[in-house]
Amino acid sequence: MRIEGEQKYFTAKEAREVSDEINSGRMKEELNWIYDLINNARFEGEHSITFSNKTLMKATSEFIKSKGFKISHFSGTQWDPADDTTISW
């Protein structure tokens, strides 16, 4: 993504600001998606959700853990690979 009028030789601070803004948006999207899953599951009497083939941003995982949720990953076995993430409460 290129911003019109952006100078060609930007500073490290400017590069970080753009990266942080994009990551903040991604984190909000992930949190909205996860909390929708959690909300549906809790009203079905569940105590966890599991999803596959989606890696969460580190900041998203840390935020979820700070709210008291537990996150675990299961990568399967050599004969039966998986990429499952479970969030429990």
PDB file of C-alpha atoms in Angstrom:
ATOM      1  CA  MET A   1       0.000   0.000   0.000  1.00  0.00           C
ATOM      2  CA  ARG A   2       1.447   3.329  -1.023  1.00  0.00           C
ATOM      3  CA  ILE A   3       0.228   6.661   0.281  1.00  0.00           C
ATOM      4  CA  GLU A   4      -0.009   9.408  -2.353  1.00  0.00           C
ATOM      5  CA  GLY A   5       2.411  12.213  -1.778  1.00  0.00           C
ATOM      6  CA  GLU A   6       4.508  10.196   0.665  1.00  0.00           C
ATOM      7  CA  GLN A   7       8.118  11.198   0.495  1.00  0.00           C
ATOM      8  CA  LYS A   8      10.488   8.667  -1.024  1.00  0.00           C
ATOM      9  CA  TYR A   9      13.051   8.791   1.781  1.00  0.00           C
ATOM     10  CA  PHE A  10      10.938   8.493   4.903  1.00  0.00           C
ATOM     11  CA  THR A  11      12.325   8.146   8.399  1.00  0.00           C
ATOM     12  CA  ALA A  12      12.236   5.031  10.566  1.00  0.00           C
ATOM     13  CA  LYS A  13       9.679   6.771  12.768  1.00  0.00           C
ATOM     14  CA  GLU A  14       7.401   7.368   9.780  1.00  0.00           C
ATOM     15  CA  ALA A  15       7.792   3.757   8.653  1.00  0.00           C
ATOM     16  CA  ARG A  16       6.890   2.526  12.151  1.00  0.00           C
ATOM     17  CA  GLU A  17       3.818   4.784  12.287  1.00  0.00           C
ATOM     18  CA  VAL A  18       2.473   3.292   9.043  1.00  0.00           C
ATOM     19  CA  SER A  19       3.231  -0.269  10.205  1.00  0.00           C
ATOM     20  CA  ASP A  20       1.627   0.330  13.595  1.00  0.00           C
ATOM     21  CA  GLU A  21      -1.514   1.770  12.002  1.00  0.00           C
ATOM     22  CA  ILE A  22      -1.882  -1.223   9.683  1.00  0.00           C
ATOM     23  CA  ASN A  23      -1.231  -3.712  12.502  1.00  0.00           C
ATOM     24  CA  SER A  24      -3.747  -1.943  14.731  1.00  0.00           C
ATOM     25  CA  GLY A  25      -6.401  -2.402  12.052  1.00  0.00           C
ATOM     26  CA  ARG A  26      -5.499  -6.063  11.604  1.00  0.00           C
ATOM     27  CA  MET A  27      -5.631  -6.650  15.340  1.00  0.00           C
ATOM     28  CA  LYS A  28      -9.104  -5.075  15.557  1.00  0.00           C
ATOM     29  CA  GLU A  29     -10.310  -7.332  12.732  1.00  0.00           C
ATOM     30  CA  GLU A  30      -8.894 -10.423  14.464  1.00  0.00           C
ATOM     31  CA  LEU A  31     -10.379  -9.461  17.820  1.00  0.00           C
ATOM     32  CA  ASN A  32     -13.799  -8.827  16.290  1.00  0.00           C
ATOM     33  CA  TRP A  33     -13.691 -12.230  14.567  1.00  0.00           C
ATOM     34  CA  ILE A  34     -12.517 -14.057  17.712  1.00  0.00           C
ATOM     35  CA  TYR A  35     -14.978 -12.344  20.040  1.00  0.00           C
ATOM     36  CA  ASP A  36     -17.845 -13.203  17.680  1.00  0.00           C
ATOM     37  CA  LEU A  37     -16.822 -16.870  17.907  1.00  0.00           C
ATOM     38  CA  ILE A  38     -16.448 -16.681  21.700  1.00  0.00           C
ATOM     39  CA  ASN A  39     -19.769 -14.906  22.122  1.00  0.00           C
ATOM     40  CA  ASN A  40     -21.618 -17.529  20.087  1.00  0.00           C
ATOM     41  CA  ALA A  41     -19.881 -20.383  21.909  1.00  0.00           C
ATOM     42  CA  ARG A  42     -20.551 -19.073  25.412  1.00  0.00           C
ATOM     43  CA  PHE A  43     -24.278 -18.825  24.722  1.00  0.00           C
ATOM     44  CA  GLU A  44     -24.188 -22.445  23.580  1.00  0.00           C
ATOM     45  CA  GLY A  45     -22.657 -23.461  26.913  1.00  0.00           C
ATOM     46  CA  GLU A  46     -19.187 -24.046  25.480  1.00  0.00           C
ATOM     47  CA  HIS A  47     -15.942 -23.257  27.292  1.00  0.00           C
ATOM     48  CA  SER A  48     -13.670 -23.054  24.263  1.00  0.00           C
ATOM     49  CA  ILE A  49     -13.449 -22.397  20.543  1.00  0.00           C
ATOM     50  CA  THR A  50     -11.125 -24.054  18.068  1.00  0.00           C
ATOM     51  CA  PHE A  51     -10.205 -22.851  14.607  1.00  0.00           C
ATOM     52  CA  SER A  52      -7.775 -24.076  11.973  1.00  0.00           C
ATOM     53  CA  ASN A  53      -5.277 -22.591   9.564  1.00  0.00           C
ATOM     54  CA  LYS A  54      -5.267 -19.083  11.032  1.00  0.00           C
ATOM     55  CA  THR A  55      -2.272 -17.655  12.851  1.00  0.00           C
ATOM     56  CA  LEU A  56      -3.008 -14.801  15.229  1.00  0.00           C
ATOM     57  CA  MET A  57      -0.807 -11.764  15.510  1.00  0.00           C
ATOM     58  CA  LYS A  58       1.357 -11.776  18.628  1.00  0.00           C
ATOM     59  CA  ALA A  59      -0.356  -8.598  19.879  1.00  0.00           C
ATOM     60  CA  THR A  60      -3.775 -10.224  19.459  1.00  0.00           C
ATOM     61  CA  SER A  61      -2.708 -13.318  21.406  1.00  0.00           C
ATOM     62  CA  GLU A  62      -1.232 -11.197  24.187  1.00  0.00           C
ATOM     63  CA  PHE A  63      -4.409  -9.106  24.418  1.00  0.00           C
ATOM     64  CA  ILE A  64      -6.601 -12.204  24.641  1.00  0.00           C
ATOM     65  CA  LYS A  65      -4.347 -13.712  27.326  1.00  0.00           C
ATOM     66  CA  SER A  66      -4.472 -10.444  29.275  1.00  0.00           C
ATOM     67  CA  LYS A  67      -8.260 -10.863  29.413  1.00  0.00           C
ATOM     68  CA  GLY A  68      -7.851 -14.247  31.142  1.00  0.00           C
ATOM     69  CA  PHE A  69      -8.302 -16.555  28.150  1.00  0.00           C
ATOM     70  CA  LYS A  70      -5.948 -19.471  27.516  1.00  0.00           C
ATOM     71  CA  ILE A  71      -4.565 -20.130  24.053  1.00  0.00           C
ATOM     72  CA  SER A  72      -3.142 -23.449  22.925  1.00  0.00           C
ATOM     73  CA  HIS A  73      -1.889 -24.678  19.564  1.00  0.00           C
ATOM     74  CA  PHE A  74      -1.950 -28.166  18.118  1.00  0.00           C
ATOM     75  CA  SER A  75       0.210 -28.895  15.085  1.00  0.00           C
ATOM     76  CA  GLY A  76      -0.778 -32.528  14.717  1.00  0.00           C
ATOM     77  CA  THR A  77       1.696 -35.280  13.989  1.00  0.00           C
ATOM     78  CA  GLN A  78       4.006 -36.102  11.148  1.00  0.00           C
ATOM     79  CA  TRP A  79       1.350 -38.450   9.739  1.00  0.00           C
ATOM     80  CA  ASP A  80      -1.602 -36.192  10.426  1.00  0.00           C
ATOM     81  CA  PRO A  81      -0.545 -32.528  10.380  1.00  0.00           C
ATOM     82  CA  ALA A  82      -2.866 -29.864  11.737  1.00  0.00           C
ATOM     83  CA  ASP A  83      -2.834 -26.171  12.529  1.00  0.00           C
ATOM     84  CA  ASP A  84      -5.452 -25.791  15.242  1.00  0.00           C
ATOM     85  CA  THR A  85      -5.740 -22.996  17.780  1.00  0.00           C
ATOM     86  CA  THR A  86      -7.967 -23.350  20.837  1.00  0.00           C
ATOM     87  CA  ILE A  87      -9.035 -20.449  23.023  1.00  0.00           C
ATOM     88  CA  SER A  88     -10.599 -21.475  26.320  1.00  0.00           C
ATOM     89  CA  TRP A  89     -12.165 -19.775  29.322  1.00  0.00           C
TER      90      TRP A  89
END
